[in-house]
Amino acid sequence: FSGQSSEMRFDIYDIDKGLAQEVVRGIIQDQKGFLWVATEEGLDRFDGFSFEPFRHDANNPHSLSSDVITDMAIDDRGYIWLGTFGGGVNRFDPLSNESIHLDSEVSSSDRVHSIFIDSKQQVWVGTFEHGLDLILPEENDYKVVNYRLHPEDASHPSVTAFTEDKLGRVWVGSDGGGISIYDPTLSE
């Protein structure tokens, strides 16, 4: 490798240009071309010109459950799945601008570290202290299953990363527990 210095030009979008907050946890683009920005002060939609904020509103049950968004992913139906710190998982509908909160009674934690959607449209949720939740889509509802990465171990490592390989296996990275690989062919 040869070290070569090169100038790169960046346009900066910050609070002065309408971004809610300068700690950005994720950026995704939807099917309509909007960019969605996850921050520690809510969700912003960018249309190429300006930002529109979406925030928690205690008087609106369809608003975000928390403004501290830790990760996000978009499914094939266009829903944006948001992991939050203190508000669990939200499924945000960009058409109605409404959010549905996963019931805290079925999820293992309201402190989400990472979120991932696999090729079967299952939502994998990595928590800070309770392993992972797998959200399985059903007809008009969702089923949530909690998994321990190391069943013999009493601790639940923080789940920090996911990916799916070409064989359909889901790789799960954790803070203190290494990598765990889920092979669905061994579970069927």
CSV table of C-alpha atoms in Angstrom, one decimal:
chain,number,residue,atom,x,y,z
A,1,PHE,CA,0.0,0.0,0.0
A,2,SER,CA,1.2,3.4,-0.8
A,3,GLY,CA,0.2,6.3,1.4
A,4,GLN,CA,-1.3,9.0,-0.6
A,5,SER,CA,-2.9,12.2,0.7
A,6,SER,CA,-6.1,13.2,-1.0
A,7,GLU,CA,-8.6,15.9,-0.3
A,8,MET,CA,-12.2,14.8,0.1
A,9,ARG,CA,-15.0,17.3,0.2
A,10,PHE,CA,-17.8,16.8,2.6
A,11,ASP,CA,-21.1,18.7,3.1
A,12,ILE,CA,-21.8,18.9,6.8
A,13,TYR,CA,-25.3,18.6,8.2
A,14,ASP,CA,-25.5,19.5,11.8
A,15,ILE,CA,-27.9,21.3,14.2
A,16,ASP,CA,-27.4,24.5,12.3
A,17,LYS,CA,-28.8,22.8,9.2
A,18,GLY,CA,-31.8,21.2,11.0
A,19,LEU,CA,-30.4,17.9,12.3
A,20,ALA,CA,-31.9,17.2,15.7
A,21,GLN,CA,-28.7,16.2,17.3
A,22,GLU,CA,-25.1,15.5,16.3
A,23,VAL,CA,-24.8,12.0,17.8
A,24,VAL,CA,-25.9,9.9,14.9
A,25,ARG,CA,-26.5,6.2,15.5
A,26,GLY,CA,-27.7,5.1,12.0
A,27,ILE,CA,-28.7,6.2,8.6
A,28,ILE,CA,-30.9,4.3,6.2
A,29,GLN,CA,-32.7,5.1,2.9
A,30,ASP,CA,-36.3,4.0,2.3
A,31,GLN,CA,-37.9,2.9,-1.0
A,32,LYS,CA,-39.1,6.4,-1.7
A,33,GLY,CA,-35.5,7.8,-1.4
A,34,PHE,CA,-35.9,9.5,2.0
A,35,LEU,CA,-32.9,9.3,4.4
A,36,TRP,CA,-33.7,8.4,8.0
A,37,VAL,CA,-31.3,9.5,10.6
A,38,ALA,CA,-31.3,7.9,14.1
A,39,THR,CA,-30.0,10.3,16.8
A,40,GLU,CA,-30.0,10.5,20.6
A,41,GLU,CA,-32.9,13.0,20.3
A,42,GLY,CA,-35.2,11.1,18.0
A,43,LEU,CA,-35.6,10.2,14.4
A,44,ASP,CA,-35.1,12.7,11.5
A,45,ARG,CA,-36.3,12.3,7.9
A,46,PHE,CA,-34.2,14.0,5.3
A,47,ASP,CA,-35.8,14.8,1.9
A,48,GLY,CA,-32.6,16.2,0.3
A,49,PHE,CA,-33.4,19.7,1.5
A,50,SER,CA,-34.5,19.7,5.1
A,51,PHE,CA,-35.0,17.5,8.1
A,52,GLU,CA,-38.4,16.6,9.6
A,53,PRO,CA,-38.1,15.4,13.3
A,54,PHE,CA,-40.0,12.6,15.0
A,55,ARG,CA,-39.9,12.6,18.7
A,56,HIS,CA,-41.3,11.0,21.8
A,57,ASP,CA,-44.5,12.8,23.0
A,58,ALA,CA,-45.9,11.6,26.3
A,59,ASN,CA,-49.4,12.7,25.2
A,60,ASN,CA,-49.3,10.7,21.9
A,61,PRO,CA,-49.2,6.9,22.3
A,62,HIS,CA,-48.2,6.6,18.6
A,63,SER,CA,-45.0,8.7,19.0
A,64,LEU,CA,-41.6,7.2,19.6
A,65,SER,CA,-41.3,5.5,23.0
A,66,SER,CA,-37.9,7.1,23.5
A,67,ASP,CA,-35.8,9.7,21.7
A,68,VAL,CA,-32.5,7.8,22.3
A,69,ILE,CA,-32.3,5.7,19.2
A,70,THR,CA,-29.5,3.2,19.3
A,71,ASP,CA,-30.0,1.3,16.0
A,72,MET,CA,-32.5,0.9,13.2
A,73,ALA,CA,-33.3,-1.3,10.2
A,74,ILE,CA,-36.0,-1.3,7.5
A,75,ASP,CA,-38.0,-4.3,6.4
A,76,ASP,CA,-39.5,-5.3,3.0
A,77,ARG,CA,-42.8,-3.7,3.8
A,78,GLY,CA,-41.1,-0.3,4.5
A,79,TYR,CA,-41.5,-0.3,8.3
A,80,ILE,CA,-38.5,1.2,10.1
A,81,TRP,CA,-37.6,-0.9,13.2
A,82,LEU,CA,-36.0,1.3,15.9
A,83,GLY,CA,-34.0,0.1,18.9
A,84,THR,CA,-34.0,2.6,21.7
A,85,PHE,CA,-32.3,3.0,25.1
A,86,GLY,CA,-35.1,2.9,27.6
A,87,GLY,CA,-38.0,2.6,25.2
A,88,GLY,CA,-37.4,-0.9,23.8
A,89,VAL,CA,-38.4,-1.6,20.1
A,90,ASN,CA,-40.6,0.6,18.0
A,91,ARG,CA,-42.0,-0.2,14.5
A,92,PHE,CA,-42.3,3.1,12.8
A,93,ASP,CA,-44.6,3.5,9.8
A,94,PRO,CA,-43.3,6.2,7.4
A,95,LEU,CA,-46.6,6.5,5.6
A,96,SER,CA,-48.6,7.4,8.8
A,97,ASN,CA,-45.6,8.7,10.8
A,98,GLU,CA,-46.9,6.6,13.7
A,99,SER,CA,-44.9,4.2,15.9
A,100,ILE,CA,-46.0,0.9,17.5
A,101,HIS,CA,-44.2,0.0,20.6
A,102,LEU,CA,-43.4,-3.6,21.4
A,103,ASP,CA,-45.0,-4.5,24.6
A,104,SER,CA,-42.4,-4.4,27.4
A,105,GLU,CA,-44.0,-7.5,28.9
A,106,VAL,CA,-43.0,-9.6,25.9
A,107,SER,CA,-39.6,-8.2,25.2
A,108,SER,CA,-36.7,-9.0,27.5
A,109,SER,CA,-35.4,-5.5,27.8
A,110,ASP,CA,-36.2,-1.9,27.0
A,111,ARG,CA,-32.4,-1.2,26.5
A,112,VAL,CA,-31.7,-2.2,22.9
A,113,HIS,CA,-28.1,-2.1,21.5
A,114,SER,CA,-28.6,-3.5,18.0
A,115,ILE,CA,-31.3,-4.5,15.5
A,116,PHE,CA,-31.2,-6.5,12.3
A,117,ILE,CA,-33.7,-7.9,9.8
A,118,ASP,CA,-32.8,-11.2,8.2
A,119,SER,CA,-33.9,-12.6,4.8
A,120,LYS,CA,-37.0,-14.1,6.3
A,121,GLN,CA,-38.0,-10.7,7.7
A,122,GLN,CA,-37.4,-11.8,11.2
A,123,VAL,CA,-36.3,-9.0,13.5
A,124,TRP,CA,-33.3,-9.7,15.7
A,125,VAL,CA,-32.9,-7.4,18.7
A,126,GLY,CA,-29.7,-7.3,20.7
A,127,THR,CA,-30.1,-6.0,24.2
A,128,PHE,CA,-27.6,-4.5,26.6
A,129,GLU,CA,-28.1,-7.1,29.3
A,130,HIS,CA,-30.6,-9.8,28.4
A,131,GLY,CA,-29.2,-11.5,25.3
A,132,LEU,CA,-31.4,-11.3,22.2
A,133,ASP,CA,-35.0,-11.2,21.3
A,134,LEU,CA,-36.2,-12.6,18.0
A,135,ILE,CA,-39.4,-11.0,16.6
A,136,LEU,CA,-41.3,-13.4,14.4
A,137,PRO,CA,-43.9,-11.9,12.1
A,138,GLU,CA,-47.3,-13.5,12.3
A,139,GLU,CA,-50.6,-12.7,10.4
A,140,ASN,CA,-51.5,-9.5,12.2
A,141,ASP,CA,-49.2,-9.7,15.2
A,142,TYR,CA,-45.7,-10.6,16.3
A,143,LYS,CA,-44.3,-13.3,18.5
A,144,VAL,CA,-41.2,-12.5,20.6
A,145,VAL,CA,-38.8,-15.2,21.7
A,146,ASN,CA,-35.8,-14.5,24.0
A,147,TYR,CA,-32.6,-16.4,23.5
A,148,ARG,CA,-29.6,-16.8,25.7
A,149,LEU,CA,-26.4,-17.0,23.7
A,150,HIS,CA,-24.7,-19.2,26.2
A,151,PRO,CA,-27.4,-21.3,28.0
A,152,GLU,CA,-24.9,-22.7,30.5
A,153,ASP,CA,-23.8,-19.2,31.5
A,154,ALA,CA,-25.9,-17.2,33.9
A,155,SER,CA,-24.8,-13.9,32.3
A,156,HIS,CA,-26.3,-12.4,29.2
A,157,PRO,CA,-23.7,-10.5,27.2
A,158,SER,CA,-24.7,-7.4,25.4
A,159,VAL,CA,-25.5,-8.2,21.8
A,160,THR,CA,-23.7,-5.7,19.6
A,161,ALA,CA,-23.9,-6.8,16.0
A,162,PHE,CA,-25.6,-9.1,13.5
A,163,THR,CA,-25.2,-10.3,9.9
A,164,GLU,CA,-26.5,-13.1,7.7
A,165,ASP,CA,-24.3,-15.1,5.5
A,166,LYS,CA,-25.1,-16.7,2.1
A,167,LEU,CA,-26.1,-19.9,3.8
A,168,GLY,CA,-28.8,-18.2,5.8
A,169,ARG,CA,-26.9,-18.4,9.1
A,170,VAL,CA,-27.1,-15.4,11.4
A,171,TRP,CA,-23.9,-14.3,13.0
A,172,VAL,CA,-24.3,-12.6,16.4
A,173,GLY,CA,-21.6,-10.5,17.9
A,174,SER,CA,-21.5,-9.7,21.6
A,175,ASP,CA,-19.6,-7.7,24.1
A,176,GLY,CA,-17.8,-10.3,26.2
A,177,GLY,CA,-19.2,-13.4,24.6
A,178,GLY,CA,-17.5,-13.5,21.2
A,179,ILE,CA,-19.5,-14.6,18.1
A,180,SER,CA,-22.4,-17.0,18.1
A,181,ILE,CA,-23.7,-18.5,14.9
A,182,TYR,CA,-27.4,-19.5,14.5
A,183,ASP,CA,-28.0,-22.1,11.7
A,184,PRO,CA,-31.7,-22.4,11.0
A,185,THR,CA,-31.2,-25.7,9.3
A,186,LEU,CA,-30.2,-27.3,12.6
A,187,SER,CA,-33.3,-26.0,14.3
A,188,GLU,CA,-36.0,-27.1,11.8
